[in-house]
PDB file of C-alpha atoms in Angstrom:
ATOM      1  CA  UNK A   1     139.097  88.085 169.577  1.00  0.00           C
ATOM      2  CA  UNK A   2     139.168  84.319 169.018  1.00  0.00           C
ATOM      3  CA  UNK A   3     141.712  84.641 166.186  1.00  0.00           C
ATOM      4  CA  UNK A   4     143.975  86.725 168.731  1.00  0.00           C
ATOM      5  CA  UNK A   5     143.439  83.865 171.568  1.00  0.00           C
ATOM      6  CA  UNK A   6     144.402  81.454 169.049  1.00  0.00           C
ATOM      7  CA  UNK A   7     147.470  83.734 168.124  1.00  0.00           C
ATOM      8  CA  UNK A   8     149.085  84.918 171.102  1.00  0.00           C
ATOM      9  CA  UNK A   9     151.616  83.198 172.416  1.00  0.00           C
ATOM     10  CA  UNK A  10     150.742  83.953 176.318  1.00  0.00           C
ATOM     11  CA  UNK A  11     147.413  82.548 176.526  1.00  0.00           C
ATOM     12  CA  UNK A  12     145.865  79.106 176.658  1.00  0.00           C
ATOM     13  CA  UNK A  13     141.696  78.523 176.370  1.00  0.00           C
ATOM     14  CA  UNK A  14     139.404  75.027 176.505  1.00  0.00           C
ATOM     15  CA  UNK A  15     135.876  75.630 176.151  1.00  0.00           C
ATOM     16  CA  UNK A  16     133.922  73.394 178.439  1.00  0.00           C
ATOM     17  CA  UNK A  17     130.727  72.117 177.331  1.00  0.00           C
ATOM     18  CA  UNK A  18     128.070  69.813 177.721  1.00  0.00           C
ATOM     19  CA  UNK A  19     126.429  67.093 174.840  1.00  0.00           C
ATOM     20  CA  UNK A  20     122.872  68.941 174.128  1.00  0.00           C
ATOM     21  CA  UNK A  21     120.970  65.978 175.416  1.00  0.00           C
ATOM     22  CA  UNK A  22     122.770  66.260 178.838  1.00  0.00           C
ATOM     23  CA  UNK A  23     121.939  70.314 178.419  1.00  0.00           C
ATOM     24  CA  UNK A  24     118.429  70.270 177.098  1.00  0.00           C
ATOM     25  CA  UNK A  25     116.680  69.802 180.936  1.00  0.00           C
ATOM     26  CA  UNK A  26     118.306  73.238 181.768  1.00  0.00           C
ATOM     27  CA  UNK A  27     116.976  75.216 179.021  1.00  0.00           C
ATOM     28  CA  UNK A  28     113.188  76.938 179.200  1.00  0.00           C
ATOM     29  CA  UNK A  29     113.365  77.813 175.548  1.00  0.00           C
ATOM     30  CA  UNK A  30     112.967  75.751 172.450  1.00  0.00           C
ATOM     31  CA  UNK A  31     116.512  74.557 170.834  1.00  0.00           C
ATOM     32  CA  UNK A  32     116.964  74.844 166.844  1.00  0.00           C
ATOM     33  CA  UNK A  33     119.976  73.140 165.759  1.00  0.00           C
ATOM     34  CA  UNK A  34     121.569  73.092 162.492  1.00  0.00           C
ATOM     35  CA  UNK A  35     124.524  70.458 162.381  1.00  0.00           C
ATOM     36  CA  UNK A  36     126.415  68.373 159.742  1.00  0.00           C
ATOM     37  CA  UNK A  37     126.834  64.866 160.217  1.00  0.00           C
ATOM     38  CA  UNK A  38     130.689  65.156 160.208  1.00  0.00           C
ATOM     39  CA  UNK A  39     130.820  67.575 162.969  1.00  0.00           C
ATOM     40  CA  UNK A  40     131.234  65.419 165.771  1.00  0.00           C
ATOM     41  CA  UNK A  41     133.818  65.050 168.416  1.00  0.00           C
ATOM     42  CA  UNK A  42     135.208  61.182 169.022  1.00  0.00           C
ATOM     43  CA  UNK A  43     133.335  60.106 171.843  1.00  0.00           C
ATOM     44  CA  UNK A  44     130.625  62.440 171.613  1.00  0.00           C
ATOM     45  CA  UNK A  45     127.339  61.759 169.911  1.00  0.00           C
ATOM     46  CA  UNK A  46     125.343  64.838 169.245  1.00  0.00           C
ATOM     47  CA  UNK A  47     126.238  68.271 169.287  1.00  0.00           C
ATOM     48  CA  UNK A  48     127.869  70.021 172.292  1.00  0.00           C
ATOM     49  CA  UNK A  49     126.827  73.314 174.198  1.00  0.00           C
ATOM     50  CA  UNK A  50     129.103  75.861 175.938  1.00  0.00           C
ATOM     51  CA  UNK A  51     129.085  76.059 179.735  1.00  0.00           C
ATOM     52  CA  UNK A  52     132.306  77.725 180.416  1.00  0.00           C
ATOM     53  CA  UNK A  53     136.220  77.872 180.277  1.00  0.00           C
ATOM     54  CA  UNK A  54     139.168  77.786 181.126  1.00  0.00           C
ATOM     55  CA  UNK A  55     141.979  80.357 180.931  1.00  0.00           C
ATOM     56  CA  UNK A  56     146.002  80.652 181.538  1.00  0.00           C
ATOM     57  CA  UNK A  57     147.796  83.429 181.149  1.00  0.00           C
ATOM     58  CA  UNK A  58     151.616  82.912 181.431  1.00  0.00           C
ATOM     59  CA  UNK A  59     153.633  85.637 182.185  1.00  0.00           C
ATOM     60  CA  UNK A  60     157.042  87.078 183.936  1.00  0.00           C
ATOM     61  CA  UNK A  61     157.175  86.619 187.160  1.00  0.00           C
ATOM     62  CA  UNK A  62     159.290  88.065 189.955  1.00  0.00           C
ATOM     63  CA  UNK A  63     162.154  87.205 191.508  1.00  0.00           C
ATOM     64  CA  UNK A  64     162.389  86.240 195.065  1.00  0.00           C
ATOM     65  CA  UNK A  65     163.545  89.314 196.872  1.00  0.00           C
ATOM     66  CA  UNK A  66     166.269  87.474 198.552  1.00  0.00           C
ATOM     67  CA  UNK A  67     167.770  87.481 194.758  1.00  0.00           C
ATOM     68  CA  UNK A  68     167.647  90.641 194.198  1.00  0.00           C
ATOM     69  CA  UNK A  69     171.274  90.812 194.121  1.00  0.00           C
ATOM     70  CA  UNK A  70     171.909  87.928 192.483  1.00  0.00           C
ATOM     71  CA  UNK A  71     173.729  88.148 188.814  1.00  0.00           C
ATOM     72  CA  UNK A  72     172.487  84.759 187.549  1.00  0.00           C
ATOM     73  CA  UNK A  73     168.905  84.762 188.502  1.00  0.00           C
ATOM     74  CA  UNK A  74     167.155  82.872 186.128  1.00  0.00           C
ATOM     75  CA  UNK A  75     163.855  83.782 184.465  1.00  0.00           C
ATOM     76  CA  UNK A  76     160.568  82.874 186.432  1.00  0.00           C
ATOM     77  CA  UNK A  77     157.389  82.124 184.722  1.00  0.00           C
ATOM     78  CA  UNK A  78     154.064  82.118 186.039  1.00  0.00           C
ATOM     79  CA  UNK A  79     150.798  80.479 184.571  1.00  0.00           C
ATOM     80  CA  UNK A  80     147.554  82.162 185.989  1.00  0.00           C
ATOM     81  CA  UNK A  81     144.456  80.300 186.123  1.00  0.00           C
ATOM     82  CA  UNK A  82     140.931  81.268 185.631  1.00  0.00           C
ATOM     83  CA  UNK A  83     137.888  78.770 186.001  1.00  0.00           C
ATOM     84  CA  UNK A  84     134.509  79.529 185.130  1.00  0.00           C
ATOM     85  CA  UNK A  85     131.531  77.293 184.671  1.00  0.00           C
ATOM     86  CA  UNK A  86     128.705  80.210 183.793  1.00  0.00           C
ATOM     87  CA  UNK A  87     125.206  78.606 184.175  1.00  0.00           C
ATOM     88  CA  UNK A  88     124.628  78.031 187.923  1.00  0.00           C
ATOM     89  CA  UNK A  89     122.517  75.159 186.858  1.00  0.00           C
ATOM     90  CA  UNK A  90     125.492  73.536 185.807  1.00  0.00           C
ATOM     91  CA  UNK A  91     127.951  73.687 188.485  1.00  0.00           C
ATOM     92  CA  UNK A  92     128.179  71.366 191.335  1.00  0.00           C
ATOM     93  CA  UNK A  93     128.245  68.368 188.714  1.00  0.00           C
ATOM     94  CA  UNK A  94     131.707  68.205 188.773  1.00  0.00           C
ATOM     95  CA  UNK A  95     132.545  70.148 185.213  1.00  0.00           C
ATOM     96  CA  UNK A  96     134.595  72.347 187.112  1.00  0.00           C
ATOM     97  CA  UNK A  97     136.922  69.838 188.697  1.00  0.00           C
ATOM     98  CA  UNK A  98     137.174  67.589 185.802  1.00  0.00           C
ATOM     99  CA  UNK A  99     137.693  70.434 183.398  1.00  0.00           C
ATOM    100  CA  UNK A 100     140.606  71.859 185.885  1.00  0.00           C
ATOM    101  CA  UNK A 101     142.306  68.678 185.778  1.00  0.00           C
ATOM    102  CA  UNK A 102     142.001  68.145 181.833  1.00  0.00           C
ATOM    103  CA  UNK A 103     143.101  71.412 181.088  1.00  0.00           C
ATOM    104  CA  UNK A 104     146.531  70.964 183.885  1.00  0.00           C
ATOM    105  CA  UNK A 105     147.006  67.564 182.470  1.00  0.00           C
ATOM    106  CA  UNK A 106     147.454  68.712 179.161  1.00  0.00           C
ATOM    107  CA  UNK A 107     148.962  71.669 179.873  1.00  0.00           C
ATOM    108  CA  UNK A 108     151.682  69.968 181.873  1.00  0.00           C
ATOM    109  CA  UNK A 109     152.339  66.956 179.166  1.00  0.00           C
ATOM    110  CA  UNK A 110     153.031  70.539 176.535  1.00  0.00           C
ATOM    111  CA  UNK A 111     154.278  72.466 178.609  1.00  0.00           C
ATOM    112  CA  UNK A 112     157.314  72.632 176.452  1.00  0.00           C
ATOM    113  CA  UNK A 113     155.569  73.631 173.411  1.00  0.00           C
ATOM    114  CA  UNK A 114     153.587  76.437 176.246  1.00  0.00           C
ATOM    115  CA  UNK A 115     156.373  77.553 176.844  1.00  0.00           C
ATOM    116  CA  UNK A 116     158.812  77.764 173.861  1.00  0.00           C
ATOM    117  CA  UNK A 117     155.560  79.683 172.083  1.00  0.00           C
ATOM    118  CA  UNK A 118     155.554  81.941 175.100  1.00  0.00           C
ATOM    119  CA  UNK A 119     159.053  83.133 173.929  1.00  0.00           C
ATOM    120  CA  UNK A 120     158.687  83.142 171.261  1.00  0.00           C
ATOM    121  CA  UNK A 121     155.477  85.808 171.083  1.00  0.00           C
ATOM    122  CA  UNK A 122     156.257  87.715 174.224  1.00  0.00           C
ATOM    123  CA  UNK A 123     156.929  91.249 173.882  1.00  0.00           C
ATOM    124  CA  UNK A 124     159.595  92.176 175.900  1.00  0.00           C
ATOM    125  CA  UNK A 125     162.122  95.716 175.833  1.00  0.00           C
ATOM    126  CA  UNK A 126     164.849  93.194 175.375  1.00  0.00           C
ATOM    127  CA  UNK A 127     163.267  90.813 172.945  1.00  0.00           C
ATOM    128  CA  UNK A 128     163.278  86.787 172.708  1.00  0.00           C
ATOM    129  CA  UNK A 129     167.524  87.573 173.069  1.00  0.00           C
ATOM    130  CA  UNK A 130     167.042  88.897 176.115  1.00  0.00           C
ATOM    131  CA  UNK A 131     164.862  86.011 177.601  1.00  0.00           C
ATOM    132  CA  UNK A 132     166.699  83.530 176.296  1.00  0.00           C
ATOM    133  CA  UNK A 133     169.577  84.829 177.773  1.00  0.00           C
ATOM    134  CA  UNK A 134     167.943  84.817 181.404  1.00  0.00           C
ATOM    135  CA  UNK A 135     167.070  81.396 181.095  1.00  0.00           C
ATOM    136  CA  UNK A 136     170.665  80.479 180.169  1.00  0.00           C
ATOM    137  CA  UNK A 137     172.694  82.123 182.728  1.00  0.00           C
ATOM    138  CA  UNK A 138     176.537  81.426 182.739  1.00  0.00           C
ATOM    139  CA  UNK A 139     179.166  82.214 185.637  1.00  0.00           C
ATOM    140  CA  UNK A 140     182.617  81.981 186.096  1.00  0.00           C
ATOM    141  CA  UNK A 141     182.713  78.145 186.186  1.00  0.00           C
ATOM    142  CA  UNK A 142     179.681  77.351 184.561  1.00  0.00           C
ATOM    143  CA  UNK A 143     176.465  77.704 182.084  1.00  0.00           C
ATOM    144  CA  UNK A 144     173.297  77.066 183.840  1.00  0.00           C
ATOM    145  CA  UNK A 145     170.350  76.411 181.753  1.00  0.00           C
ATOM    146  CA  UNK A 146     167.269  76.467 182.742  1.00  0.00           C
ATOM    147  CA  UNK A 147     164.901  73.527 182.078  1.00  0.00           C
ATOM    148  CA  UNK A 148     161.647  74.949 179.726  1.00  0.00           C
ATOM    149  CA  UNK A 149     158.899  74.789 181.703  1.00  0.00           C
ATOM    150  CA  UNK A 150     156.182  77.289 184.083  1.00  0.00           C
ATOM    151  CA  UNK A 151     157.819  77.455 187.382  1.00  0.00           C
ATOM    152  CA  UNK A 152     154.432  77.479 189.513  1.00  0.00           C
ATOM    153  CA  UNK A 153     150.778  78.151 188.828  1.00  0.00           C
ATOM    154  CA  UNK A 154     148.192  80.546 190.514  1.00  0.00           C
ATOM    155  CA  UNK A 155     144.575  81.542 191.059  1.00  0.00           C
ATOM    156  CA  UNK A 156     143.102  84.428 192.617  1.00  0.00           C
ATOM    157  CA  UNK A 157     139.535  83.921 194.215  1.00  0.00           C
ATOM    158  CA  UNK A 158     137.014  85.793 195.713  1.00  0.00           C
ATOM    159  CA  UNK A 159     137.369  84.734 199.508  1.00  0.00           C
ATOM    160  CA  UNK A 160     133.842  83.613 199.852  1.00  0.00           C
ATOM    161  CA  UNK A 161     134.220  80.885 197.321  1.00  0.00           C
ATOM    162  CA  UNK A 162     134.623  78.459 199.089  1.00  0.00           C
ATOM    163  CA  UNK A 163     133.995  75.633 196.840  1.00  0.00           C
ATOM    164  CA  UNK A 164     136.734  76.862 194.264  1.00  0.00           C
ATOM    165  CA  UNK A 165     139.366  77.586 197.140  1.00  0.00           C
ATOM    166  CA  UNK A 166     139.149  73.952 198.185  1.00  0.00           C
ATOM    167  CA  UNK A 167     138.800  72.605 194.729  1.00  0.00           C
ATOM    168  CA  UNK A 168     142.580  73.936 193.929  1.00  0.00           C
ATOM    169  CA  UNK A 169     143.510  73.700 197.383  1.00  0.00           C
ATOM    170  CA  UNK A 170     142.967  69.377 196.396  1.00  0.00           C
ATOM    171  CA  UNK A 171     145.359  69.993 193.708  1.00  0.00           C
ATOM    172  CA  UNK A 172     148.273  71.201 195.703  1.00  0.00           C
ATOM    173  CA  UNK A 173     147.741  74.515 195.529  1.00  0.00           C
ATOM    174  CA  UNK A 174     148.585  77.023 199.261  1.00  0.00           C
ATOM    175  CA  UNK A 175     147.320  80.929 199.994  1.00  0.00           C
ATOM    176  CA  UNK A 176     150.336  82.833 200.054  1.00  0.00           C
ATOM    177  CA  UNK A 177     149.362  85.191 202.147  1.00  0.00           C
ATOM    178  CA  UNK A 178     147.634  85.338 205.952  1.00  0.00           C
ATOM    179  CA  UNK A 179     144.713  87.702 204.456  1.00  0.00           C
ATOM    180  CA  UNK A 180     143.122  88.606 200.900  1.00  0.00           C
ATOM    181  CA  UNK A 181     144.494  90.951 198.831  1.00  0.00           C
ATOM    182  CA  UNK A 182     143.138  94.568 197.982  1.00  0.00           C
ATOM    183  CA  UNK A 183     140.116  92.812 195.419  1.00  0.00           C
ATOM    184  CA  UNK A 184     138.848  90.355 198.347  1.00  0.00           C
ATOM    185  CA  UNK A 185     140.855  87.676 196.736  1.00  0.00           C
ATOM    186  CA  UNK A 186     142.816  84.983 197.802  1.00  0.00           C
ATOM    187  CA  UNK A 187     145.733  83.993 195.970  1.00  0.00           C
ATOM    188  CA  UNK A 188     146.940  80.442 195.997  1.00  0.00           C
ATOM    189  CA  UNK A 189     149.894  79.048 194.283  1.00  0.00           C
ATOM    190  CA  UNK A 190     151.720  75.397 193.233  1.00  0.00           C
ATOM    191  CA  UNK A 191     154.808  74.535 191.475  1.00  0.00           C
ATOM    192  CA  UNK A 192     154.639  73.208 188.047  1.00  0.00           C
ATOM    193  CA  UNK A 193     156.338  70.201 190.253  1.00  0.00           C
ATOM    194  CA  UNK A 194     153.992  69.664 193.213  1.00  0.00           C
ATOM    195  CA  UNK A 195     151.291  70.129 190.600  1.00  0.00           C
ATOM    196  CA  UNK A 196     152.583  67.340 188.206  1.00  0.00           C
ATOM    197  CA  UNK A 197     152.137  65.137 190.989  1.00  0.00           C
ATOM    198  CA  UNK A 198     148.772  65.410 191.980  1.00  0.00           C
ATOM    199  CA  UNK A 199     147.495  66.010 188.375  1.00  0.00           C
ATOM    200  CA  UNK A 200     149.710  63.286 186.489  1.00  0.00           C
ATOM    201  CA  UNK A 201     150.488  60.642 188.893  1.00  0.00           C
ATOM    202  CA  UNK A 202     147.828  60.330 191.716  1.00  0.00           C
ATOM    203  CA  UNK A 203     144.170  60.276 190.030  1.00  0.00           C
ATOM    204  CA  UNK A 204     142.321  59.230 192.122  1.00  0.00           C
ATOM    205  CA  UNK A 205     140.394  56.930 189.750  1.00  0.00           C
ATOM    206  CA  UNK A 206     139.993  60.150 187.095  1.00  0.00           C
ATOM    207  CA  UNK A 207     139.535  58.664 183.533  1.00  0.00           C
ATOM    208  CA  UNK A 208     142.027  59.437 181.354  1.00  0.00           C
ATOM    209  CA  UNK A 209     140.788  62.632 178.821  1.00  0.00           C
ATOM    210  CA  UNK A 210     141.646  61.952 175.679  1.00  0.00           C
ATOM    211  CA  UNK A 211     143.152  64.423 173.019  1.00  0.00           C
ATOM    212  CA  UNK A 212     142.169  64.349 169.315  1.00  0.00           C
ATOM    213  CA  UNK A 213     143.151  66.109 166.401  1.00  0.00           C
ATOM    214  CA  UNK A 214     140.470  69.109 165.730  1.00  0.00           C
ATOM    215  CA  UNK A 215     139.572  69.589 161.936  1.00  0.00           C
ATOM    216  CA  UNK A 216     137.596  72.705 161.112  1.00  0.00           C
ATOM    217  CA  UNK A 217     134.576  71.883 159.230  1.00  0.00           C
ATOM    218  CA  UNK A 218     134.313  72.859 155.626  1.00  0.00           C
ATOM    219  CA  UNK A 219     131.473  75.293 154.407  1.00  0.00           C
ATOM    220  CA  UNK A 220     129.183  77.218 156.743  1.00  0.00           C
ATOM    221  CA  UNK A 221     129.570  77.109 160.639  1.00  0.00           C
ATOM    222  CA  UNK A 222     127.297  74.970 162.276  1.00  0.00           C
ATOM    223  CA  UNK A 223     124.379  76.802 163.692  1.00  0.00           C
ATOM    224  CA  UNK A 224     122.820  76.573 167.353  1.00  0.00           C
ATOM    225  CA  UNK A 225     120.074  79.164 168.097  1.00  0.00           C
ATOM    226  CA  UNK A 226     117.820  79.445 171.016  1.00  0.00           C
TER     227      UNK A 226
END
């Protein structure tokens, strides 16, 4: 499963986790860890333990009905969110929102590279051809191509959590609809352009994540048992 994350071209992971010392206080058990001196991650001392993710799914989207008849309607692509922080002694720290806004950031400095793999992999009747060919639309006058980037974002979530709804609502992102949907969800939406500037221009005093190269140990896996 983790080789076909890595693999497919319409999905998009970050593990979030915590450095063990900032962990241990949470766990009853005793901790037996087995790690190399070289696996470290720049500006982390000590080895890290898993708390949660974060998830996109990009994907098709559809058209606005009001272009239903229109011959040069361009592709629409959508970028689903999912946020999850697992241990419920580790939320309300802040992981959630500062893992949110790592994972946008970067996602909307590559989105390019998202994107372009997304075509790439996707497996449509028509093929890559026939995407392509949405996304470059030509009329009588002119060719229209569209830029390469997700159109808008969204998140469904349960209607009683409340602290998630207002988490993405501070990012820009609207319900779409009066009520929830069939599930009990709400589903809230923002354009890759709205979004861009909350996330990448207003920080509101955020530091700055930092991306670095990942090298995959060599030899056995670390080990972390409980």
């Amino acid at each position: 499963m983790q080789q076909t994350w890595r693999t497919d071209g319409d999905k998009l992971t970050f593990i979030v986790c915590r450095r063990l010392s900032d962990y241990r206080s949470s766990v009853t058990t005793d901790l037996e860890v087995n790690i190399r001196p070289d696996d470290s991650i720049i500006g982390c001392s000590g080895p890290l333990v898993m708390v949660g993710d974060v998830n996109m799914f990009v994907s098709v989207g559809d058209q606005d009905d009001d272009d239903d008849d229109n011959p040069t309607q361009e592709l629409v692509l959508v970028a689903e969110l999912e946020l999850m922080i697992a241990e419920k002694s580790q939320r309300g720290k802040g992981l959630g929102k500062a893992s949110i806004r790592a994972f946008l950031t970067y996602v909307l400095r590559h989105q390019e590279e998202i994107v372009t793999e997304f075509l790439n992999h996707h497996h449509h009747p028509g093929g890559r051809d026939h995407l392509e060919g949405v996304i470059s639309t030509t009329t009588a006058t002119t060719t229209k191509t569209k830029a390469i980037k997700i159109d808008f974002f969204a998140v469904k979530i349960g209607q009683a959590n409340y602290k998630s709804i207002g988490l993405f609502e501070a990012l820009g992102f609207t319900k779409v609809a009066p009520t929830v949907n069939y599930f009990g969800e709400w589903e809230l939406r923002c354009s890759s352009h709205d979004l861009a500037e909350v996330v990448l221009l207003h920080r509101d005093g955020d530091p700055v994540y930092t991306e670095v190269e990942y090298i995959a140990p060599s030899g056995d896996a670390p080990v972390l048992k409980y």
